[in-house]
Coordinates of C-alpha atoms in Angstrom, one line a residue:
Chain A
X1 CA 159.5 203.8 126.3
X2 CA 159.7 206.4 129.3
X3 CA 156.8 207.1 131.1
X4 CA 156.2 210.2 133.1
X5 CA 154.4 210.0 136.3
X6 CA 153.5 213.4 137.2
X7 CA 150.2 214.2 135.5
X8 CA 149.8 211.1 134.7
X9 CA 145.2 210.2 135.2
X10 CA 145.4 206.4 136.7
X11 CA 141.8 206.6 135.7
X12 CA 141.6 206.7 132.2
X13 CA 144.6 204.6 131.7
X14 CA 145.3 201.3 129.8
X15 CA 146.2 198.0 131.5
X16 CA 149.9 198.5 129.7
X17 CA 150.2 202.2 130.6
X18 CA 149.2 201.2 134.2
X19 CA 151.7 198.3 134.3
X20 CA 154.6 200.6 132.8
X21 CA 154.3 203.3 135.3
X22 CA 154.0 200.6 137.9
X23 CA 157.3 199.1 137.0
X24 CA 158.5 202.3 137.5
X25 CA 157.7 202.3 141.2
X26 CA 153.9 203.9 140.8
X27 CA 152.2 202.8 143.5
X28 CA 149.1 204.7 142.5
X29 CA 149.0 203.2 139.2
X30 CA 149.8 199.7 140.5
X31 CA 146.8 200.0 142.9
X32 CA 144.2 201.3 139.9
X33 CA 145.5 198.2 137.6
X34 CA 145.1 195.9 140.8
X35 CA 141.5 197.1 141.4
X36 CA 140.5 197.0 138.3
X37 CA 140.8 193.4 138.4
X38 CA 140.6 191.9 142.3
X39 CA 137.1 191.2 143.0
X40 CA 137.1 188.8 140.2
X41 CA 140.6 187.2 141.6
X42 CA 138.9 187.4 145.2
X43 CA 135.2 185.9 143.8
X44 CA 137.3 183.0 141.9
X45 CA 138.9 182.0 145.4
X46 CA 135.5 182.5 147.3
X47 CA 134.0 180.2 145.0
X48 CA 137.3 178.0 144.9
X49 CA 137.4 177.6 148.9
X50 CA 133.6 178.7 149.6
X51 CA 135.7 180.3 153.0
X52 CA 135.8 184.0 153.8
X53 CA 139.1 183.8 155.8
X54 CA 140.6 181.2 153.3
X55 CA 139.6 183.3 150.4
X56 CA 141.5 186.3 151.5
X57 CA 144.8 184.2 152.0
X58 CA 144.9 183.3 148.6
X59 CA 143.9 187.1 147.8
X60 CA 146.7 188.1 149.5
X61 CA 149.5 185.3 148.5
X62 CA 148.3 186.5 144.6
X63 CA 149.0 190.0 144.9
X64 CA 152.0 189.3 146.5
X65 CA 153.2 186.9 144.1
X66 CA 152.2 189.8 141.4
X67 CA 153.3 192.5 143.2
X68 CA 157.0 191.0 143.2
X69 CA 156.9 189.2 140.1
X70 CA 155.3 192.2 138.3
X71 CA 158.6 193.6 137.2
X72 CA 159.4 190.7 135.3
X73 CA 155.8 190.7 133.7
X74 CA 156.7 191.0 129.8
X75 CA 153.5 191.7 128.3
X76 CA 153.2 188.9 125.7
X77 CA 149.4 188.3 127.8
X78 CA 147.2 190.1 128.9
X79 CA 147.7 191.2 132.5
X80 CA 144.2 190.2 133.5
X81 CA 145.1 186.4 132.1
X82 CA 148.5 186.4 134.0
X83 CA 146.8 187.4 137.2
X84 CA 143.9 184.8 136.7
X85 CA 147.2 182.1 135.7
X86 CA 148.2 183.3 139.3
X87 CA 145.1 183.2 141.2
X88 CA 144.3 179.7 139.5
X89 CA 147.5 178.2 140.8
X90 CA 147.4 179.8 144.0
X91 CA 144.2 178.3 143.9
X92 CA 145.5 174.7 143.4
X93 CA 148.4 174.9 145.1
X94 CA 146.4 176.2 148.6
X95 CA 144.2 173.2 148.6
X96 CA 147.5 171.2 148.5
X97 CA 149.0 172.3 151.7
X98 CA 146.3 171.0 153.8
X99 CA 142.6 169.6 154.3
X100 CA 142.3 172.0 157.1
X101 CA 140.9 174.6 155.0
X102 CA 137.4 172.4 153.8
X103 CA 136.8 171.5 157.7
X104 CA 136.8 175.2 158.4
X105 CA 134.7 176.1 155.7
X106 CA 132.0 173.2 156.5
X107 CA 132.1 174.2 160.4
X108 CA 131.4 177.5 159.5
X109 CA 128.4 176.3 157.0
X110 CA 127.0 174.1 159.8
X111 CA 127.5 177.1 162.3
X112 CA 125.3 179.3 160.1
X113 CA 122.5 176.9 159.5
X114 CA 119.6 178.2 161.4
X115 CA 121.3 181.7 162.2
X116 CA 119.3 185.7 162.0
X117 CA 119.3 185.8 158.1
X118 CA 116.5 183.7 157.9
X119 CA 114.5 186.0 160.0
X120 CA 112.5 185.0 163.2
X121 CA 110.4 181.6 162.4
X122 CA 107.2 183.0 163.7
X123 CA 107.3 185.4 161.2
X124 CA 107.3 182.4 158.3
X125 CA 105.0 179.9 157.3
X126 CA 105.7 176.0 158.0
X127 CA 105.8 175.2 154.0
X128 CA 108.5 178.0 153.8
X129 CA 110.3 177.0 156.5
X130 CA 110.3 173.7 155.4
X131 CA 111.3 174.7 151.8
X132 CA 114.2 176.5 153.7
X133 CA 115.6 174.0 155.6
X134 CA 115.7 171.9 152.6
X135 CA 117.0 174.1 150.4
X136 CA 119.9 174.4 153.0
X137 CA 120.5 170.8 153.6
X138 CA 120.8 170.7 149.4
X139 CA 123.3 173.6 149.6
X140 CA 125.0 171.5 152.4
X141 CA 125.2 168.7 150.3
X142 CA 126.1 170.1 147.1
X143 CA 128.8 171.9 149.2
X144 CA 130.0 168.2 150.6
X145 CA 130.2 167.0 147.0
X146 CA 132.2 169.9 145.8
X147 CA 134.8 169.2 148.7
X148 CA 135.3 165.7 147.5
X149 CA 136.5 166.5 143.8
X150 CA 140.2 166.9 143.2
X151 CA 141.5 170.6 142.9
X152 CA 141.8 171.1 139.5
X153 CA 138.2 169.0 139.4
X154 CA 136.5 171.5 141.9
X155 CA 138.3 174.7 140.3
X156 CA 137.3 174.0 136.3
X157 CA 133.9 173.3 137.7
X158 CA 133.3 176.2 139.7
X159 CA 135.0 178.2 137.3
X160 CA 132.8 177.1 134.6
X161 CA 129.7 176.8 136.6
X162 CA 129.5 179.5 139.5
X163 CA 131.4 182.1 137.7
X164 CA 130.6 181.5 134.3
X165 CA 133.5 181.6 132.7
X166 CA 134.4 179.8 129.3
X167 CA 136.0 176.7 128.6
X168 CA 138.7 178.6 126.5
X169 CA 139.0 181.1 128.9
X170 CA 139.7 178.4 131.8
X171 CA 141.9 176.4 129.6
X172 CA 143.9 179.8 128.7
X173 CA 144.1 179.9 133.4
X174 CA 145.2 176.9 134.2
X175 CA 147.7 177.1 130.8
X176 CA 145.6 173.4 129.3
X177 CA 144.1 172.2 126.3
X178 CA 140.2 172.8 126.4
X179 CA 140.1 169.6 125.8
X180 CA 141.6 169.0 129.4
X181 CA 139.5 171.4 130.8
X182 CA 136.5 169.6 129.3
X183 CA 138.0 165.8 131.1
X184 CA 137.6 167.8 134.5
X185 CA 134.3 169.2 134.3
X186 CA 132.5 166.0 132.7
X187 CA 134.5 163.8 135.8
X188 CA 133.6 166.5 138.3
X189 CA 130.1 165.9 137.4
X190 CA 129.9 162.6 137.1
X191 CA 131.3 162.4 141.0
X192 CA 129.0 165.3 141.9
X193 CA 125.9 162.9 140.2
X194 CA 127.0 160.0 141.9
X195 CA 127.2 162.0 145.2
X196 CA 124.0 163.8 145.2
X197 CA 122.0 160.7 143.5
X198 CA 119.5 160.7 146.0
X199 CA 118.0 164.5 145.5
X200 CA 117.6 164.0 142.0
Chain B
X1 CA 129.0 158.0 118.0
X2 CA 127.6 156.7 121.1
X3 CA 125.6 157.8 123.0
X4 CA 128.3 158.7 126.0
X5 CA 129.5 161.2 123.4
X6 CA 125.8 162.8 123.2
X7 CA 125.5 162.7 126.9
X8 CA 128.8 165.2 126.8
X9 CA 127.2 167.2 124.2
X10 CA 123.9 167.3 126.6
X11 CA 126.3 168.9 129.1
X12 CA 128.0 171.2 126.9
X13 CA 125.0 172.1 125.8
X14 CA 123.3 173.2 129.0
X15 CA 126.7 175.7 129.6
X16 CA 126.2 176.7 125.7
X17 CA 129.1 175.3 124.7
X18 CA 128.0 173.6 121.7
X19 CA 128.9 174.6 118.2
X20 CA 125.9 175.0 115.7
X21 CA 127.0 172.1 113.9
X22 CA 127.1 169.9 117.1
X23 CA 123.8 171.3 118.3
X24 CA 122.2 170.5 115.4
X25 CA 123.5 166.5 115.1
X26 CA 122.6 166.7 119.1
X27 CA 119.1 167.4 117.9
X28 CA 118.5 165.6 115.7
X29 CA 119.9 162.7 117.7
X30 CA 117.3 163.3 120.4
X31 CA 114.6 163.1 118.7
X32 CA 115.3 159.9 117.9
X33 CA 116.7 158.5 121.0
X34 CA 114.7 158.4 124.8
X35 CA 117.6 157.5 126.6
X36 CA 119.5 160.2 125.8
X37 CA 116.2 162.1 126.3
X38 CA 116.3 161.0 129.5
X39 CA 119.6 161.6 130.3
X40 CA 119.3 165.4 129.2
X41 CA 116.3 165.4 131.7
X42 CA 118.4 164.0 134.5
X43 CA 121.0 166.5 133.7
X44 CA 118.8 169.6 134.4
X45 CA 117.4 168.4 137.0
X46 CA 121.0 168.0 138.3
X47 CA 121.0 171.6 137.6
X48 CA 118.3 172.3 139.3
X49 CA 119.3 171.1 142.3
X50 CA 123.0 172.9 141.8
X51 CA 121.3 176.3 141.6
X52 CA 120.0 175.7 145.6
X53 CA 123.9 176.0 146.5
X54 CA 125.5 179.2 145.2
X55 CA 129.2 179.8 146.4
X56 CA 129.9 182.7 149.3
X57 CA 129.4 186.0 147.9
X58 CA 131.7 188.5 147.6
X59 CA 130.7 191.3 149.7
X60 CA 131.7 195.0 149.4
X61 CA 133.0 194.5 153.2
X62 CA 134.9 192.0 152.7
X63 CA 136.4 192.8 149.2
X64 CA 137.4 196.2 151.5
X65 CA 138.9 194.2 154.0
X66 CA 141.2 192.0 151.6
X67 CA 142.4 195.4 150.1
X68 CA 143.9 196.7 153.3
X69 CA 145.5 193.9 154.5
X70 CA 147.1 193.8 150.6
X71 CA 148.3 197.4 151.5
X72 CA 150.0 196.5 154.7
X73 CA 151.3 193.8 153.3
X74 CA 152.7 195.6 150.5
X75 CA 154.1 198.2 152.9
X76 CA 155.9 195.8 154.8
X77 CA 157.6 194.3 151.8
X78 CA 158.6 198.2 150.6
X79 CA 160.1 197.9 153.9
X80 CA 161.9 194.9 153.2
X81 CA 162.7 195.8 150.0
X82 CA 165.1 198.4 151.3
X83 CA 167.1 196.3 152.9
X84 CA 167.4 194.2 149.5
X85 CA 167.9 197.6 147.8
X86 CA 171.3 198.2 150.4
X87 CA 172.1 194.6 150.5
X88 CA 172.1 194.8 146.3
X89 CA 174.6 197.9 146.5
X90 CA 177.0 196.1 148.5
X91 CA 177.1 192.6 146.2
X92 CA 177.6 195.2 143.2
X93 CA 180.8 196.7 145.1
X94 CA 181.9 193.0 145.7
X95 CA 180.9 191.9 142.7
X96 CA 183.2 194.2 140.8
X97 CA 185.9 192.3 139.8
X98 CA 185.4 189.1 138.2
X99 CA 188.3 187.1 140.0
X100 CA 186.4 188.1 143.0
X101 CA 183.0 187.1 141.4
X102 CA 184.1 183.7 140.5
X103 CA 185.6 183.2 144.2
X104 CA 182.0 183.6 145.4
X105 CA 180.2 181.9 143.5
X106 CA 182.9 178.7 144.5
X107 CA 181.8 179.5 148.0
X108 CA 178.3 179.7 147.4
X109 CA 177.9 175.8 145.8
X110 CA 180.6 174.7 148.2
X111 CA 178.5 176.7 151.1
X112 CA 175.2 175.4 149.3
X113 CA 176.9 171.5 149.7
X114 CA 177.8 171.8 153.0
X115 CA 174.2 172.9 153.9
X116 CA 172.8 170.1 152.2
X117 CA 175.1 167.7 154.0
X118 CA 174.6 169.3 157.0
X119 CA 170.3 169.2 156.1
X120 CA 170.3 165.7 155.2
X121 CA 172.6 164.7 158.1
X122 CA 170.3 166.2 160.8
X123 CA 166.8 165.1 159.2
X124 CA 168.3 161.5 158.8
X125 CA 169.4 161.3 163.0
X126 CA 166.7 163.8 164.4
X127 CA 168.8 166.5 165.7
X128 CA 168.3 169.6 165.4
X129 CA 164.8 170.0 163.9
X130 CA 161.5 170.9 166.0
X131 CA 160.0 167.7 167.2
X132 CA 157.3 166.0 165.0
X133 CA 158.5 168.1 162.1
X134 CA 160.1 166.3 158.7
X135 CA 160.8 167.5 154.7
X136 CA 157.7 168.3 153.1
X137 CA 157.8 165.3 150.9
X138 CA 158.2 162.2 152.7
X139 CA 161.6 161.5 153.8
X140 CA 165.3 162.9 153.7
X141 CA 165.5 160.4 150.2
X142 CA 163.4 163.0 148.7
X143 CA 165.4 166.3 150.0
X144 CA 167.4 167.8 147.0
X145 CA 169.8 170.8 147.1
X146 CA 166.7 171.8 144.5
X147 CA 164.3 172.1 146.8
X148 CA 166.7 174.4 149.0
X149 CA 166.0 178.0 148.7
X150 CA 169.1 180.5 149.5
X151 CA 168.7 183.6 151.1
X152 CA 169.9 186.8 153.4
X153 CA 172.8 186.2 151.7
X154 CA 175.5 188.4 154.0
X155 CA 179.3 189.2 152.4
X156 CA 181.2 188.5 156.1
X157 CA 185.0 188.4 154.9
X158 CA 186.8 189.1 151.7
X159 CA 190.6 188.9 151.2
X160 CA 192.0 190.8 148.4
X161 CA 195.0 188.3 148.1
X162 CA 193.2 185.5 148.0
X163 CA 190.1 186.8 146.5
X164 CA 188.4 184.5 149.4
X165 CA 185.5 185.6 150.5
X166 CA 183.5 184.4 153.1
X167 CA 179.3 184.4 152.6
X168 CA 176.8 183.6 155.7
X169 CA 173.1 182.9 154.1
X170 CA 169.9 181.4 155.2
X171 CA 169.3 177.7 153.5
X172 CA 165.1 177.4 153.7
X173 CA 164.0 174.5 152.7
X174 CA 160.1 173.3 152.5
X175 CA 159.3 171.5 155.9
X176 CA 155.5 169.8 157.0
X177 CA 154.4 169.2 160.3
X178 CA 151.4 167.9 161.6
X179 CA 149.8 167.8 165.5
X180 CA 147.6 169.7 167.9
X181 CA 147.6 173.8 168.5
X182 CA 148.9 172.3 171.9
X183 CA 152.2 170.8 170.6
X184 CA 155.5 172.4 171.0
X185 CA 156.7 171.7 167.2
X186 CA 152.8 173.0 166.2
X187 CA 153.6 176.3 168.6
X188 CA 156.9 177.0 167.0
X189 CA 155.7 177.1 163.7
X190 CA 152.8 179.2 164.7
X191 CA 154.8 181.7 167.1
X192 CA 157.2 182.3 163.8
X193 CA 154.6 182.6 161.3
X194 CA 152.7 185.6 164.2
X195 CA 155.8 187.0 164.1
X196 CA 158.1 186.9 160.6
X197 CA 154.5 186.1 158.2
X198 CA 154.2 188.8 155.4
X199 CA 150.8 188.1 155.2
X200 CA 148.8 189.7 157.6
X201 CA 145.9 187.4 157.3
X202 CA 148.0 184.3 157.8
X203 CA 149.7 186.2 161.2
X204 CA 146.0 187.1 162.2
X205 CA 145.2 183.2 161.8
X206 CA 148.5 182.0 163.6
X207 CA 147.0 184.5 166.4
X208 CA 143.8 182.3 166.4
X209 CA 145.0 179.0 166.5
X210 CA 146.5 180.1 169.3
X211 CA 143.2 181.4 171.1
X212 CA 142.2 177.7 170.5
X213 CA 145.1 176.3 172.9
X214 CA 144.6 174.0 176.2
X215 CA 143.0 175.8 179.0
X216 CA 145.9 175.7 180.9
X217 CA 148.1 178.7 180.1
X218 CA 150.8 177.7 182.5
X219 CA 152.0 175.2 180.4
X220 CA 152.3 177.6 177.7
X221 CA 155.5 177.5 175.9
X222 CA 157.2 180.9 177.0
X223 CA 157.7 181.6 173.3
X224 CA 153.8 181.7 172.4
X225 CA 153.3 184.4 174.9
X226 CA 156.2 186.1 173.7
X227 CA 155.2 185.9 170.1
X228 CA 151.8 187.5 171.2
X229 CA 153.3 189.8 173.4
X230 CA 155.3 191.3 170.0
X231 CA 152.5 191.1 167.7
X232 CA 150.2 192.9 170.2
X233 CA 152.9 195.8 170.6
X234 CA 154.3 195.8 167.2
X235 CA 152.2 193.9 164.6
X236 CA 151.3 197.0 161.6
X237 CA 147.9 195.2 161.3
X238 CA 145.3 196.4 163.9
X239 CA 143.0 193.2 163.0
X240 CA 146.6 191.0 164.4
X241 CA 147.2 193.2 167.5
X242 CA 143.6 192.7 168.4
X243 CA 143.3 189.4 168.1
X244 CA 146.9 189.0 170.1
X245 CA 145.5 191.3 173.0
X246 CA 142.3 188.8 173.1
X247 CA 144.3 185.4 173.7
X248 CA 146.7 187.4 176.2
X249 CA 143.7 187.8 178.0
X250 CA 143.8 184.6 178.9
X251 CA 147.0 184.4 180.4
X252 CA 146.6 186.9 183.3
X253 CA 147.3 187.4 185.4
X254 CA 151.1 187.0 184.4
X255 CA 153.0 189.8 185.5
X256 CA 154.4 190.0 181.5
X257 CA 151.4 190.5 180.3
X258 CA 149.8 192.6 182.5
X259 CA 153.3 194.9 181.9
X260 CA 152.4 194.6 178.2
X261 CA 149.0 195.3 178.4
X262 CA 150.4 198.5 180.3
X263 CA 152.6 199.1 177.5
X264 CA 150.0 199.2 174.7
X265 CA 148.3 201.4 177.0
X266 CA 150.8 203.7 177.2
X267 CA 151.8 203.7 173.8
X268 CA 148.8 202.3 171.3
X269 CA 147.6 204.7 169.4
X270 CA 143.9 203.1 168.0
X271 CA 141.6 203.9 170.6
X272 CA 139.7 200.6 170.6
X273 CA 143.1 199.0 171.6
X274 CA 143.5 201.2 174.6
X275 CA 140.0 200.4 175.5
X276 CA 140.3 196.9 175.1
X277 CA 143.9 196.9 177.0
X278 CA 142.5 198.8 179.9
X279 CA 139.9 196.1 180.6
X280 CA 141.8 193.3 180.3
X281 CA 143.3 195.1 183.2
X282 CA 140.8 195.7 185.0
X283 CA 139.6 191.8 185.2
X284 CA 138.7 190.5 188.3
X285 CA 142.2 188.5 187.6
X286 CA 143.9 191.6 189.2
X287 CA 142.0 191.0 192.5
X288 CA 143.9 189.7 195.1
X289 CA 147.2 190.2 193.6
X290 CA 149.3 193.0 195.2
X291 CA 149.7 195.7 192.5
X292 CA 153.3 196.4 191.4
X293 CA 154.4 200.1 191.5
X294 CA 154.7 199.9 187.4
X295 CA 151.2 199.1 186.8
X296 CA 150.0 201.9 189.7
X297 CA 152.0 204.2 188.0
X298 CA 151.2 203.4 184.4
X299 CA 147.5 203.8 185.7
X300 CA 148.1 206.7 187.5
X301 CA 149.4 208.6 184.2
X302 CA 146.7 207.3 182.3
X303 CA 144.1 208.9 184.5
X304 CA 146.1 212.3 184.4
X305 CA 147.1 212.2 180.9
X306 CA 145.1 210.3 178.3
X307 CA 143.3 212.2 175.5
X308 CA 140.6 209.6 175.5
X309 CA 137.6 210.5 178.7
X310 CA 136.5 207.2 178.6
X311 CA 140.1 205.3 179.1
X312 CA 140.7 208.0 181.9
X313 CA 137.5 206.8 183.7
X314 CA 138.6 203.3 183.1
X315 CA 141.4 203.9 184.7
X316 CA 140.8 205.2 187.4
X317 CA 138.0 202.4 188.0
X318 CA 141.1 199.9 187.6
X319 CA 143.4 202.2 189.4
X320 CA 141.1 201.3 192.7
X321 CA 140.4 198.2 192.6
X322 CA 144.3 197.2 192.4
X323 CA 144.8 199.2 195.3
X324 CA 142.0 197.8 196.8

């Protein structure tokens, strides 16, 4: 199939025509397909790593995986399922290297407790105050429990929780039976119910 | 069924992932059954208390910054790439006949071999590896020629009698180490990753951890403040050079830095960089320390020639108090 790049409208592209005119060294066409799709890869890893910094390294190791793998891309997925395969074990594969990562991200939560987004206190009632703090020592917690789950534990369950995507569609990421994907989210609960017995 | 099975079904339930069939026998088991009742209350109310945690947003800022450090790093591998491009051409011309071909790939797994003898040989007695560091993987028992990646593979030698050739390439091979920013086998690692990382957000990190050092700069490992030293000159990424120019700060006042603080001031061209260069200079660090003729003349030229009024004023501010 050739593909011509010269007046060629990135905008109202497909997905395959973007891809073939990428392979061909389009680097405007490569950038549409990529945006079309990387706030979801960078919200999976936000919710993955609940980090800022630690969710734009894995942002960045995906598209560069994709970026140098995307000539080999063959088309028999879709490229928005190959990309989420990739974020996915980027994903798992991050948390592997080291613990580091969760210590950052829970500094970072303690840091923010108490800091201007809750506005000045004199401007807020006691009872919402109160309601605050305790809403923030339950979002502490619930963060703690998430950080104790194995990877592929945390990931099905934020997957499927926070971001709302399917069983099948998760199963189809991490390249598992549903029925896999089902084992991780009951155990991840189970541990998150046993941590957080105490609130319920 | 039991009632663990229902429980499932409770949970599947809540994330509507229950077939109509399912949800109907779920039903009908529940109104039938209180502990399962109760269970399904339990589970919302496990819910409930989920919903007070939601994970870090995505913000427009920070979805904008991600992009541009994929650019850069995108750029930089173009940039590489050209060199793959050349080093591709000249494999082809070697490559062209096959008596030749077979000769190299001979050398390669005989090369390849002798790099895994050589690997296994030096993790086993210690030598030659940064201190503290070992295999990723436990021990030398566990390092395969598998695990070994090839590559910068360099042609050196090729004799058309023979059909010998002779290859030089790079054997990388997954490492781990573990200690404190303050460790020399921790500072190697880091001082590489500032200055040969693709990823601009892991350089910008590298530059971090090292902000977080001991106190004491004169112990410093020369090579940290020469990795810094580059990156602040020559790293593409702004956020990198920043954050190098911040922890060189902390070194003055070193008469390499303060020449390379000079040197981005000369040379930079984002303003902010400049701005931040030029007050680094002009530190009370300076004081007392007889100004060389470089960094009056750097100054001087920067007060007669910069585009930017503010940097001129600096300047000149930092201009007298050296020769104060």
């Amino acid at each position: 199939m050739s593909v011509s790049t010269g007046s060629f409208d990135v905008t109202a592209a497909t997905d395959t025509e973007l891809i073939l005119h990428a392979k061909q060294g389009n680097m405007d066409a490569f950038e549409t397909l990529v945006q079309r799709y990387d706030r979801r890869v960078l919200t999976i890893a936000a919710g993955y790593v609940n980090s800022a910094d630690d969710a734009k390294d894995i942002y960045q190791e995906v598209f560069m995986r994709v970026y140098r793998a995307l000539s080999k891309f063959e088309m028999r997925s879709e490229f928005s399922t190959w990309l989420f395969r990739i974020t996915t074990n980027v994903c798992l594969s991050y948390r592997m290297r080291g613990r580091r990562h969760q210590h950052a991200s829970l500094e970072r939560g303690s840091e923010d407790e108490g800091q201007p987004h809750q506005g000045p206190p004199a401007l807020r009632d006691e009872t919402t105050a109160e309601r605050m703090g305790e809403d923030e020592e339950i979002a502490r917690r619930v963060a703690e429990s998430l950080e104790k789950l194995s990877p592929r534990q945390r990931l099905v369950f934020t997957l499927r929780h926070y971001e709302g995507y399917k069983l099948t569609e998760i199963a189809e990421m991490l390249k598992c039976s549903e029925g896999s994907v089902k084992k991780y989210l009951f155990e991840a609960t189970a541990r998150m119910r046993e941590h957080l017995n105490d609130l319920a | 069924m039991d009632h663990q099975h229902y429980q499932e079904w409770l949970q599947l339930s809540l994330y509507d992932e229950l077939s109509d069939d399912a949800r109907a026998l779920l039903e009908d088991h529940l109104r039938t059954c209180t502990e399962c009742q109760a269970e399904g209350d339990r589970l919302r109310g496990f819910h409930r208390i989920l919903s007070a945690h939601r994970p870090m947003p995505v913000t427009e800022q920070l979805l904008q910054q991600a992009r541009r450090e994929r650019r850069v790093a995108w750029h930089e591998s173009v940039e590489n790439g050209l060199g793959k491009r050349v080093g591709d051409a000249l494999m082809g011309f070697f490559a062209r006949p096959l008596r030749m071909a077979l000769a190299g790939v001979a050398i390669l797994v005989v090369g390849f071999a002798a790099g895994w003898f050589a690997m296994t040989q030096s993790v086993g007695s210690g030598g030659g590896f940064i201190p503290g560091m070992h295999q990723a993987g436990g021990n030398s028992e566990s390092f395969a020629p598998g695990s070994m990646r090839v590559q910068n593979i360099r042609f050196i030698e090729r004799d058309a009698n023979t059909g010998n050739i002779e290859v030089e390439f790079e054997a990388v091979s997954p490492m781990r180490v573990r200690g404190n920013v303050n460790d020399a086998s921790i500072q190697y690692v880091l001082a590489r990753v500032l200055l040969n990382e693709e990823n601009p957000g892991m350089r910008l990190r590298a530059a971090n951890m090292f902000g977080t050092a001991s106190d004491d700069r004169t112990s410093a490992d020369y090579q940290v403040k020469t990795a810094l030293i580059a990156a602040m000159k020559a790293d593409p990424n702004l956020g990198v050079r920043k954050q190098a120019l911040t922890v060189l700060q902390e070194y003055l006042p070193d008469p390499s830095v303060t020449e390379a603080f000079l040197s981005v001031l000369a040379n930079e061209k984002n303003i902010g960089m400049k701005i931040a260069a030029i007050n680094a200079l002009d530190l009370k660090k300076l004081t007392g320390r007889t100004a060389s003729q470089d960094v009056l003349q750097a100054l001087q030229k920067t007060v007669a020639s910069d585009e930017n009024n503010y940097i001129r004023i600096r300047a000149q501010a930092a201009l007298e108090e050296v020769q104060q």
